[in-house]
XYZ file of C-alpha atoms in Angstrom:
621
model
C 23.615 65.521 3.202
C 26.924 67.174 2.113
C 27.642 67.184 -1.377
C 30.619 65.196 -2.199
C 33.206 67.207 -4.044
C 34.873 66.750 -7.020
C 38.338 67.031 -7.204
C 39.115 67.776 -10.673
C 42.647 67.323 -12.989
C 42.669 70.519 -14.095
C 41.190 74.071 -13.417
C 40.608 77.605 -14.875
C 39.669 80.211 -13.279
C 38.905 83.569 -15.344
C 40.596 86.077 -13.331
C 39.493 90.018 -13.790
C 42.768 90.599 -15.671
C 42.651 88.184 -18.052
C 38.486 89.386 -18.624
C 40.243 93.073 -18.919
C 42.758 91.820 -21.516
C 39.884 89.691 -23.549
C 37.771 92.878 -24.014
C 40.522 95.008 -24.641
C 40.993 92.500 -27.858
C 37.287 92.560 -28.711
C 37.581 96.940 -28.354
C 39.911 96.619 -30.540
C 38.348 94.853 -33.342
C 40.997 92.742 -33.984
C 40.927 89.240 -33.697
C 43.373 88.225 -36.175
C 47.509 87.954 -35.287
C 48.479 90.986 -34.155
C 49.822 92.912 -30.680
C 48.435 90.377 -28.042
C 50.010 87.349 -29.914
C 53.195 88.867 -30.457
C 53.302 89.763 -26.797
C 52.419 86.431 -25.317
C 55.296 84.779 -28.101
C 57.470 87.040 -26.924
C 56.860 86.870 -22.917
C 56.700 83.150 -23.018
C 59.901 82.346 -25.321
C 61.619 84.687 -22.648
C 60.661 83.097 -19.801
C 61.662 79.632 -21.329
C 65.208 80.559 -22.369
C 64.562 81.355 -26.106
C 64.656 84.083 -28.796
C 61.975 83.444 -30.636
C 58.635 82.052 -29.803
C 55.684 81.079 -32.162
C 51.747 80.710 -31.394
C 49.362 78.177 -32.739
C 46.367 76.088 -32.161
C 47.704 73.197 -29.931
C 50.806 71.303 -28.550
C 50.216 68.596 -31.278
C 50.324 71.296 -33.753
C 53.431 72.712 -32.203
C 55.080 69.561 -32.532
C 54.040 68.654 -36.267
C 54.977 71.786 -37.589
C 58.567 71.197 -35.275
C 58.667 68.356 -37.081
C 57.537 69.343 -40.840
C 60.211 72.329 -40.533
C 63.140 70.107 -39.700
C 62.080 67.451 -42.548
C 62.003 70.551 -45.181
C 65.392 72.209 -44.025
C 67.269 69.380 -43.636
C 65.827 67.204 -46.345
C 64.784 64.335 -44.464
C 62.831 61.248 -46.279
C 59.919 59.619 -45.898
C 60.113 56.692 -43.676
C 63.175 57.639 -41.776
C 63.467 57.099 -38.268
C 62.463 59.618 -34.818
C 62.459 57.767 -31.420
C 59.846 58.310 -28.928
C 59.239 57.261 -25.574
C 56.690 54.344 -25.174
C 54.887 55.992 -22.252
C 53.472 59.658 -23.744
C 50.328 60.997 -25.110
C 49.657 59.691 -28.187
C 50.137 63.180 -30.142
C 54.025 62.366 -29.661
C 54.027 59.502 -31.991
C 50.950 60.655 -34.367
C 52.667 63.763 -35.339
C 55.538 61.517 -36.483
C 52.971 59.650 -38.428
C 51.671 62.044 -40.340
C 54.879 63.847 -40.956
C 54.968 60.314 -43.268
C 58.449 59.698 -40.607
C 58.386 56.348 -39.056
C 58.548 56.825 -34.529
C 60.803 54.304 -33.434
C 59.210 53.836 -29.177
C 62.138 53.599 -27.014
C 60.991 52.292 -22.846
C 61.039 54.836 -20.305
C 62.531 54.787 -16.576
C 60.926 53.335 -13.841
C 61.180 55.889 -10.967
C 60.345 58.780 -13.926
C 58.412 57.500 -16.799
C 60.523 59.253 -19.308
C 62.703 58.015 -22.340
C 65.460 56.126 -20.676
C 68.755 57.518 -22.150
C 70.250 54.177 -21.443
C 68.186 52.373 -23.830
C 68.334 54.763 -26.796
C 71.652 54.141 -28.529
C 70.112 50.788 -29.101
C 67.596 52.028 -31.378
C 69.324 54.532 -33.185
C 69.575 53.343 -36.618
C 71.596 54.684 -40.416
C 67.921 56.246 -40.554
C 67.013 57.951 -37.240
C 66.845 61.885 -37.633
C 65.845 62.940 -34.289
C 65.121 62.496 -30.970
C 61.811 63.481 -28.838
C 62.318 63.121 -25.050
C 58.938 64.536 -23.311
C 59.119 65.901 -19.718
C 55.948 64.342 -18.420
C 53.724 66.077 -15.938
C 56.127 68.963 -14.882
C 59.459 67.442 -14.641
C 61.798 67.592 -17.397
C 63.322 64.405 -19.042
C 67.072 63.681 -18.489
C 68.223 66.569 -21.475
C 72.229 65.551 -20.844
C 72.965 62.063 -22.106
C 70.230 62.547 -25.013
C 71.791 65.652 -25.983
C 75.551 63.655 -26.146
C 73.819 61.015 -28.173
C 72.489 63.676 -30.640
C 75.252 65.323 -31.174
C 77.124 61.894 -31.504
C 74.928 60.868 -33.923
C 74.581 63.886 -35.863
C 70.143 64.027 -34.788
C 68.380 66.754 -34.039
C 66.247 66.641 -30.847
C 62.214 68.236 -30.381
C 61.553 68.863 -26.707
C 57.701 67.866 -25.911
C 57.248 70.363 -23.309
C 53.662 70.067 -23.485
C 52.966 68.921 -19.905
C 55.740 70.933 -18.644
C 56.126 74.826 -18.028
C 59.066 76.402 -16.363
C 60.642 73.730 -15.253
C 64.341 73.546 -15.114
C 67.381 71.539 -15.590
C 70.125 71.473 -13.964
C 69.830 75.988 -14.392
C 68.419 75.677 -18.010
C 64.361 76.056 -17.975
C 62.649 73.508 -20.440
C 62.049 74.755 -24.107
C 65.514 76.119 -24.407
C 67.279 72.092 -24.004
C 67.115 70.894 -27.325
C 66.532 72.209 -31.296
C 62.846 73.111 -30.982
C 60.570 72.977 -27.760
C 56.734 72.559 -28.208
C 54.011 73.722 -25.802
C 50.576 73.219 -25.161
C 48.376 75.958 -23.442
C 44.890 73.215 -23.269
C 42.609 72.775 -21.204
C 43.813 71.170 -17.686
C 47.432 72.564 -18.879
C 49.773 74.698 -16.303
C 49.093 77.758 -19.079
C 45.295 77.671 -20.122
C 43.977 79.241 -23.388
C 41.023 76.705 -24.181
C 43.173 75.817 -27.328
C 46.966 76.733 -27.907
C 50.421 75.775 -28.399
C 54.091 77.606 -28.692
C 57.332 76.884 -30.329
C 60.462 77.937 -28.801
C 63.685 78.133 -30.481
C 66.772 80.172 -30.797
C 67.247 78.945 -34.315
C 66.081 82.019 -36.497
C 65.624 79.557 -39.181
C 63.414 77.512 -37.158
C 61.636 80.077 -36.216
C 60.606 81.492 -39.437
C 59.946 78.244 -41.248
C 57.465 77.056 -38.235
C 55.699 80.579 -38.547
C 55.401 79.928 -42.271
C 54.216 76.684 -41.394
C 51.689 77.903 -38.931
C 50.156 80.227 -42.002
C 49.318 77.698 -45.104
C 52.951 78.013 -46.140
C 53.119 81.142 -46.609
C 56.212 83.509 -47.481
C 57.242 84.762 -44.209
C 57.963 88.541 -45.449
C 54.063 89.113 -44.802
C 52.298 86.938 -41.499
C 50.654 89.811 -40.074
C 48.551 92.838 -41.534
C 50.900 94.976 -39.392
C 53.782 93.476 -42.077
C 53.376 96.507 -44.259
C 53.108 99.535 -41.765
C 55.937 101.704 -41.318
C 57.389 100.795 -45.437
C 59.005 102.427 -47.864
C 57.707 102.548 -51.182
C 59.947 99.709 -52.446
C 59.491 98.062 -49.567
C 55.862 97.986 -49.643
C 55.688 97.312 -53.658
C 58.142 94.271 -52.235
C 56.009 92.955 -49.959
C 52.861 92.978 -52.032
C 54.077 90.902 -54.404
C 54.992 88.197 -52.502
C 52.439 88.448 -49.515
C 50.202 85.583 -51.192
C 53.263 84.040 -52.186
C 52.908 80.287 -50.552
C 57.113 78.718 -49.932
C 55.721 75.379 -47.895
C 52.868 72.859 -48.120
C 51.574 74.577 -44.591
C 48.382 74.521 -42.557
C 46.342 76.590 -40.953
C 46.904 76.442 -37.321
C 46.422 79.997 -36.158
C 44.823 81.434 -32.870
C 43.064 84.752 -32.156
C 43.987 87.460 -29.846
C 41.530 85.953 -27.129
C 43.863 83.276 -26.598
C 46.925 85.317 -25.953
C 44.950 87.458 -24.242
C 44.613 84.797 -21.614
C 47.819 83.462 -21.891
C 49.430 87.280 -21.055
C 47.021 87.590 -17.829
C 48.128 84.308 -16.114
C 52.047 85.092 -17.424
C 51.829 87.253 -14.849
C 51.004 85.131 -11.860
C 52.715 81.830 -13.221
C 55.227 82.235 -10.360
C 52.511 81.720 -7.530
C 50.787 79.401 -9.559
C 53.372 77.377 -9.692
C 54.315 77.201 -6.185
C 51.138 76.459 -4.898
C 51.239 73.378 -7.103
C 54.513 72.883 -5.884
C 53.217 72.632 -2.102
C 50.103 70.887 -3.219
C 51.906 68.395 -4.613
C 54.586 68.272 -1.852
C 51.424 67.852 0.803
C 50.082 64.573 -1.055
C 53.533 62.800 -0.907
C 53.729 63.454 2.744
C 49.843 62.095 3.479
C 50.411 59.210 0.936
C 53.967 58.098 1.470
C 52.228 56.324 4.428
C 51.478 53.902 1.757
C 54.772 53.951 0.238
C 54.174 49.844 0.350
C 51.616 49.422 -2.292
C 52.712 53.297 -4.373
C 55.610 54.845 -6.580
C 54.786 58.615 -6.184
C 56.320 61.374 -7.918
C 59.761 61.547 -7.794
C 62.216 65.059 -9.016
C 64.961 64.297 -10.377
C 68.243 65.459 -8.753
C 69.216 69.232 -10.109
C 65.346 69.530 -11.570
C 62.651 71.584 -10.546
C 59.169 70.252 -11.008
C 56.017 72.317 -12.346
C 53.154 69.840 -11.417
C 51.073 69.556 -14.419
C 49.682 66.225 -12.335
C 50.186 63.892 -9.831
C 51.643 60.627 -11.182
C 50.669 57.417 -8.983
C 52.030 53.838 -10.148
C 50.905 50.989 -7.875
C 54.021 48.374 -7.243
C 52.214 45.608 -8.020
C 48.497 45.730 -7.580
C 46.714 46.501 -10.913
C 45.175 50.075 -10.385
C 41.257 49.094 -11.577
C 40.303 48.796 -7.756
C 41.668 52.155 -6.605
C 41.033 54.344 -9.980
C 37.356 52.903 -9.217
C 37.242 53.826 -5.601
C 38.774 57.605 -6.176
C 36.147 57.969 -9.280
C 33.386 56.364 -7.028
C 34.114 59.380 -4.716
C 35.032 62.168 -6.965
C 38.203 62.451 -7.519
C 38.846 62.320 -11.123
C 41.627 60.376 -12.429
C 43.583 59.567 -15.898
C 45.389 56.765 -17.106
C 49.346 56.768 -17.664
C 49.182 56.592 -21.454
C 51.539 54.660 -23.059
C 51.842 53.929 -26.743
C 52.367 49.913 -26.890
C 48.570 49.030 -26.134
C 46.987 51.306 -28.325
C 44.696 50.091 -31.009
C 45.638 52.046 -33.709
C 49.033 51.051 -33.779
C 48.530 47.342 -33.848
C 48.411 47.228 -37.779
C 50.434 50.647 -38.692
C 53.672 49.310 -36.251
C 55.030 45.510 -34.775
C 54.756 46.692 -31.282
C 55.825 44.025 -28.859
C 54.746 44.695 -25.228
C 57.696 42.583 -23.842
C 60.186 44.962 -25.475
C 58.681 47.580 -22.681
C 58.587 46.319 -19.548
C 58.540 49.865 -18.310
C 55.459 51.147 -19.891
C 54.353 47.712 -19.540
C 53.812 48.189 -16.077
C 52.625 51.481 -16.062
C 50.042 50.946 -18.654
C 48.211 48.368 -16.198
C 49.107 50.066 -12.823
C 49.589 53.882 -13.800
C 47.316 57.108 -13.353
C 47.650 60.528 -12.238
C 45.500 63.000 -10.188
C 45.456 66.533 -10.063
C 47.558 68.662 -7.484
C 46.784 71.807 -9.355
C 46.647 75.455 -7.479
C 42.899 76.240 -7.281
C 42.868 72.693 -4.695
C 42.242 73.663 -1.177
C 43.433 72.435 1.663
C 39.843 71.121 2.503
C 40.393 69.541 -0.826
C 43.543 67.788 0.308
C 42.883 66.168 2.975
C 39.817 65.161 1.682
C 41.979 63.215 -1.268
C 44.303 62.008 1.041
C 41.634 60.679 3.356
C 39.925 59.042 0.092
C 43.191 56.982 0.023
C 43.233 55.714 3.363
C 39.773 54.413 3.294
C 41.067 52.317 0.118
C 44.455 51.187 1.720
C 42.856 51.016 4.967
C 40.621 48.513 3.394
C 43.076 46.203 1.548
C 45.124 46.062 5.071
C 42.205 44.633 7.250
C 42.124 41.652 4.272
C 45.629 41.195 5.387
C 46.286 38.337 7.933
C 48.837 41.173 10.215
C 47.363 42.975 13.093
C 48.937 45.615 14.522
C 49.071 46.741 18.267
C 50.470 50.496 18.847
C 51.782 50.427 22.409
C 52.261 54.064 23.969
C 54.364 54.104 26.890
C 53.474 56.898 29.146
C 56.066 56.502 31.568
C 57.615 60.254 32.608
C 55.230 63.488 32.350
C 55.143 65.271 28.538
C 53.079 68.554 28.591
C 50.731 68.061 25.832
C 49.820 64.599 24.437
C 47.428 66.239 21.500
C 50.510 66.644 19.233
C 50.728 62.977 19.170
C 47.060 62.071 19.392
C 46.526 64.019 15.757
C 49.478 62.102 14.028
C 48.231 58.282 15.001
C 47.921 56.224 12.097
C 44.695 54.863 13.305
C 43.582 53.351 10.187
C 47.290 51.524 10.391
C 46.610 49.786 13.635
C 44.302 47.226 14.696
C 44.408 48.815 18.200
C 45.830 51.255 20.307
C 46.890 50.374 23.833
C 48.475 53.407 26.545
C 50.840 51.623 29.094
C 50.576 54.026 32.238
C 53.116 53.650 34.981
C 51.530 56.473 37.556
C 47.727 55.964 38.223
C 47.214 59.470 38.833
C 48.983 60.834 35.550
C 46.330 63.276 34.343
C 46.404 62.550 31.026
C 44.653 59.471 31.216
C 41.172 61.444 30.804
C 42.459 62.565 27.532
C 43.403 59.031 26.157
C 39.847 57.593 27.751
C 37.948 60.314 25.463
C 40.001 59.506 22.485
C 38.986 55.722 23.151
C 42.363 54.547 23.702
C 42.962 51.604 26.130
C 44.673 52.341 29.409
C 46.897 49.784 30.721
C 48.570 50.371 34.219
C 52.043 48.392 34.559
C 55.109 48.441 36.544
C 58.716 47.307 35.400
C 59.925 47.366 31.930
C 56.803 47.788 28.780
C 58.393 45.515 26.722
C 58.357 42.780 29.461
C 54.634 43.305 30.075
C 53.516 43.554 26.286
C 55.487 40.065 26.316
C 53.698 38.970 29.109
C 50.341 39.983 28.448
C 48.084 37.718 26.740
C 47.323 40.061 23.568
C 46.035 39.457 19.891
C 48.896 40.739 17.519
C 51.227 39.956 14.924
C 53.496 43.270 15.820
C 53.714 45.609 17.844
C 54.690 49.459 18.003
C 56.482 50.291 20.987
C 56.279 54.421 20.904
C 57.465 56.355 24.159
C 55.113 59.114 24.810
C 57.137 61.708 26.063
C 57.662 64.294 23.119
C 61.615 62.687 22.220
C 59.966 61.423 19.202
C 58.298 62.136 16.073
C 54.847 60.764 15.724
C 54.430 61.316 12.325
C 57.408 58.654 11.818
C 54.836 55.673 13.393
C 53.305 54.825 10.210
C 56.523 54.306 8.050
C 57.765 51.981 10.565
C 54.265 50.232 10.569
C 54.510 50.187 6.810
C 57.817 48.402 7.014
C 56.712 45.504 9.208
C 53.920 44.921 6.991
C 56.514 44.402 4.621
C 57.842 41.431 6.547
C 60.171 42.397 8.720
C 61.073 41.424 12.226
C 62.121 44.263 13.610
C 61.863 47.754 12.403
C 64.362 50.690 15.118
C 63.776 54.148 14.200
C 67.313 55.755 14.739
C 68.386 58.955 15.193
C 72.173 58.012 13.949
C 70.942 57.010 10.426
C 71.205 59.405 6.898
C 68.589 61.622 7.755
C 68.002 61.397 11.871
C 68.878 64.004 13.893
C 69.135 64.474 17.591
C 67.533 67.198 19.058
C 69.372 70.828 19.504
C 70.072 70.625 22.694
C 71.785 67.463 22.494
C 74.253 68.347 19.551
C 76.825 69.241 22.177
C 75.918 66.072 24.585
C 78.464 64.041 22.621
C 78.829 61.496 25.359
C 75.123 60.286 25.241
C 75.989 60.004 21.327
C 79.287 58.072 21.860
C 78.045 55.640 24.425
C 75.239 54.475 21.860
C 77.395 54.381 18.999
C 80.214 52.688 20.979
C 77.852 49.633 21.856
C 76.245 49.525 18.355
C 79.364 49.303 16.586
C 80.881 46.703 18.805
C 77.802 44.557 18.493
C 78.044 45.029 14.592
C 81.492 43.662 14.397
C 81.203 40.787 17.081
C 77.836 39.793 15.708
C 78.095 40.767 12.047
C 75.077 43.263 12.209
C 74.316 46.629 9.821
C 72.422 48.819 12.646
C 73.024 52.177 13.512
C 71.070 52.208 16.890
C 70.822 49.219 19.056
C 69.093 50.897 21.783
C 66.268 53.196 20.468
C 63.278 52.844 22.655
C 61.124 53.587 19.490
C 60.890 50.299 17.338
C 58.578 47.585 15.994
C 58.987 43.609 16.290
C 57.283 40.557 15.839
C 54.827 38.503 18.243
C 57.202 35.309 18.452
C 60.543 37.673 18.459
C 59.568 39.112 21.837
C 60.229 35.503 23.283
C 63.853 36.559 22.648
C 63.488 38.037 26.253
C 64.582 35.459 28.418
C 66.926 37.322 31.229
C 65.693 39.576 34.196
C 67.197 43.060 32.662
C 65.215 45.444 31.620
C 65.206 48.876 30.085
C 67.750 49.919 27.774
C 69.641 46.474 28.739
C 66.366 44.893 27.340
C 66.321 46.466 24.306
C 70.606 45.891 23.418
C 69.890 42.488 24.241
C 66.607 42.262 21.766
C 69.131 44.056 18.939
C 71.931 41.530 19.914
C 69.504 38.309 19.564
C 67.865 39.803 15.888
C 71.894 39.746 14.587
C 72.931 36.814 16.220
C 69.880 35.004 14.637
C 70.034 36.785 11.394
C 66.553 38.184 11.650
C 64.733 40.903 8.921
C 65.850 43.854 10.153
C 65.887 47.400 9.111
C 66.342 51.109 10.374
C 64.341 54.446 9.734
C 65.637 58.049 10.094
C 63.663 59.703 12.751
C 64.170 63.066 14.809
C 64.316 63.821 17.802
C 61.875 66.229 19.176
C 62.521 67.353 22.157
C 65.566 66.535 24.678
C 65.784 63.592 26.747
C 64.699 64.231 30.059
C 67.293 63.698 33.057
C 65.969 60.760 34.535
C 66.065 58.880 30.914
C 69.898 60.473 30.654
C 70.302 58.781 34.497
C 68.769 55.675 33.342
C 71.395 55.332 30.290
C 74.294 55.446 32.263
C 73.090 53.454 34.959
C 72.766 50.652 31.894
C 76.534 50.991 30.656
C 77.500 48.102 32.965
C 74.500 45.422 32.465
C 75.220 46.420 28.536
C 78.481 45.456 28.991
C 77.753 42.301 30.427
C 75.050 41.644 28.345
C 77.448 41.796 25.235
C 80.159 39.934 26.810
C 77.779 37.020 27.338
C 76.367 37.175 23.953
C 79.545 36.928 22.717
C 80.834 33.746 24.980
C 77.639 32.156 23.545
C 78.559 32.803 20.383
């Protein structure tokens, strides 16, 4: 029996580099601060935008000590005010805590489950100091409006940059957007040093006061044993006398060089790293948009670039036990969406009112995330994303809908496996091949794929009509290569929505006609000449009235009541869904190869029945 993988959240992988760079810190007996640490500060505060960069022992220390060193230099109080997002790890708000600062949670957005700018003015109080937006899972919060507020206001902001690496916005990489940006280098991290965390800053004030920080408090003329090379005497004399001289009430939150050891080696191959998660993540929201019905998925904000720490997944409505079970059940790890309103711990220390977060609310019962990180193969992938369908595929069949995919084979295509591999099967509740020449030799491919072969003459939507077939909707897709395949299962998705009638369109934000056709600008004119006269005599919204490619309803077929057929058919089916104010809507779809002469034939042979179709429409008005 095959082992079942299992598809982890994180990885790390000990390259021969970073093994060279470990034992070159072992040779050289030095574990302590020194070369390797000041090299990984310095090569990671570069690539994020800032001057100075300082190492410690995790993201939650990076963002106390962020914290501790703006409360000493500018004098803040205990109990005054930071706001946090109510959907973060819970470090965010515990650092606050034990800073003895009070976090003030602020709900996130919807679409990207960080602070919501919108909402923060209304928390800002006479005692709020700062603000900490967190770019969650790769993609950096919105930095603009927050940093307007902050500057109104007169607060200083802490980037928690912990989940996020490289990332930029709008041209400015995260850890160079706000006062102080914190990092964490854990396990399952984009960075991985076992333990770790960085500040950035380009505040030289910052930056020694968090270094001080990092070393019990102590004076920052002496952090290294390297301090005191390369002295004069009275610089020397200097420097031991105040070396064990203690300035803050610090901690101890240092590293060795083993961990910047491992930071430097995969420094140098972040870029690849990070666009292989990039592509990992881009091939999951292609495989599981098809379930764009039940699923938010991840989402970039415009003018952002997105690192991929995880895969975020909210479920619409559904709560996510079922599916979190299911993926775990077959070995794909998950996490839950943290949020901060539902923790225990927080139900005597703050009056938390889940109400006042309908945001996090929602994500706390329906959120989780996945991994999409670079060591995933694309064995890996589709495994996931088949994983999925069996658990949508599952939840559809206890739906009352059936679905009928009708493929209408009715002029010669060269190669019908194209198609074949991008059927939704686990979409429809059967697949049906209308055939119009008995001796098309493609049949023996659809009978060895199982497909039912129907034989008809006349028009396909007349026949489906006619024939006496167990359905709520049907798919009518013309097999001849003009479209897209892959576009079959959002317009199944959409009628089991609700609608009536779903068109793919090439004339919609998004469609595109095929190459050859760009300078055909009559075939393009005709359509849109007929579609926008039926839109203002019938009040419609379509963009194509007469795409052969659409979905509709059992009972709306009985729309067909006159002896046209054809593209005639169809106008008239697009006419009747306006006229009768039916659920109608449109997806963007390409087409893939040019229309074949005999279909171009066909559509100008139909000008005149169109034109007498709409006429009578419109007398019946």
């Amino acid at each position: 029996m095959e082992k079942q993988p299992v598809i982890g959240v994180g990885t790390y992988v000990a390259t021969p580099r970073a093994k060279e760079l470990v034992l070159k810190a072992l040779d050289a007996n030095r574990l302590s601060y020194g070369p390797m640490s000041q090299e990984f500060e310095s090569s990671f505060s570069g690539l994020h935008g800032c001057r100075f960069g300082v190492l410690s022992n995790s993201g939650t220390s990076a963002l106390h000590i962020a914290i501790a060193a703006l409360k000493e230099l500018h004098g803040w109080q205990d109990g005054d005010e930071i706001l946090v997002p109510a959907c973060t790890f819970i470090a965010t708000s515990n650092v606050v805590l034990h800073n003895n600062l009070t976090p003030v949670f602020v709900d996130v957005e919807r679409d990207f489950y960080e602070i919501d700018p919108r909402q923060i003015e209304a928390h800002i109080t006479p005692k709020t100091r700062a603000i900490i937006p967190v770019h969650l899972y790769g993609l950096p919060a919105d930095m603009d409006p927050i940093s307007e507020l902050a500057q109104q206001y007169n607060l200083k902001v802490i980037e928690d940059s912990c989940e996020t690496m490289f990332a930029t916005y709008k041209g400015r990489v995260v850890g160079s957007l706000s006062d102080i940006g914190c990092f964490s280098t854990y396990i399952a991290h984009l960075i991985v040093t076992g333990v770790g965390g960085l500040n950035t800053t380009n505040n030289p004030d910052y930056a020694i006061k968090i270094r001080s920080l990092v070393n019990h408090g102590r004076d920052s003329i002496y952090l290294s044993i390297d301090d005191d090379d390369e002295t004069t005497d009275q610089e020397l004399r200097y420097i031991i006398e105040r070396r064990f001289s203690f300035v803050s009430l610090g901690h101890s939150l240092r590293v060795t060089e083993m961990e910047a050891a491992l930071g430097i080696a995969q420094l140098e191959e972040w870029e690849p790293m990070i666009e292989k998660r990039g592509s990992n993540a881009q091939r999951l929201i292609r495989s599981l948009s098809a379930y764009n019905e039940y699923v938010q998925l991840p989402q970039i904000r415009a003018d952002c670039t997105h690192s991929f720490m995880m895969f975020p997944i909210v479920l619409h409505e559904q709560n996510k036990k079922d599916l979190v079970q299911h993926l775990e059940e077959n070995g794909i790890e998950t996490r839950d969406m943290m949020t901060l309103i539902r923790q225990p711990v927080y139900r005597n220390l703050l009056s938390i009112e889940e109400d006042d977060y309908p945001a996090s609310k929602w994500i706390t019962d329906n959120g989780f995330y996945i991994g999409c990180h670079h060591n995933l193969s694309d064995s890996d992938l589709d495994y996931m994303s088949d994983i999925f369908s069996q658990f949508w595929m599952t939840k559809r069949k206890e739906k009352s809908d059936t679905s009928l995919l009708v493929l209408i084979l009715d002029e010669p295509m060269a190669d019908l496996s194209h198609l074949l591999e991008y059927i939704p099967d686990e979409l429809m509740s059967d697949t049906v091949a209308l055939v119009s020449n008995p001796e098309d030799q493609r049949i023996d491919l659809l009978e060895r794929q199982k497909i039912r072969i129907e034989k008809y003459a006349g028009d396909p939507v007349r026949f489906v009509k006619e024939a006496e077939w167990n359905y709520d909707y049907v798919i009518f897709f013309p097999a001849n290569g003009s479209y897209d395949p892959r576009d079959i299962a959002k317009v199944s998705n959409m009628m089991a929505s609700g609608h009536d009638m779903v068109v793919a369109s090439r004339f919609l934000s998004g469609g595109m006609r095929h190459a050859e056709n760009q300078n055909n600008l009559y075939r393009s004119l005709g359509n849109r000449f007929f579609t926008s006269l039926s839109n203002i005599l019938f009040l419609g919204n379509m963009t194509d009235t007469i795409s052969r490619f659409r979905a509709i309803r059992k009972h709306r077929l009985q729309s067909i009541v006159n002896e046209q057929n054809g593209y005639p058919l169809l106008f008239g089916l697009s006419i009747q869904a306006m006229k009768e104010r039916w659920q109608i809507n449109e997806i963007p779809t390409h087409e893939v190869v040019t229309l074949s002469s005999s279909h171009m034939r066909k559509a100008w042979l139909s000008v005149i029945p169109m034109l007498l179709r709409l006429c009578k429409e419109w007398l019946s008005k």
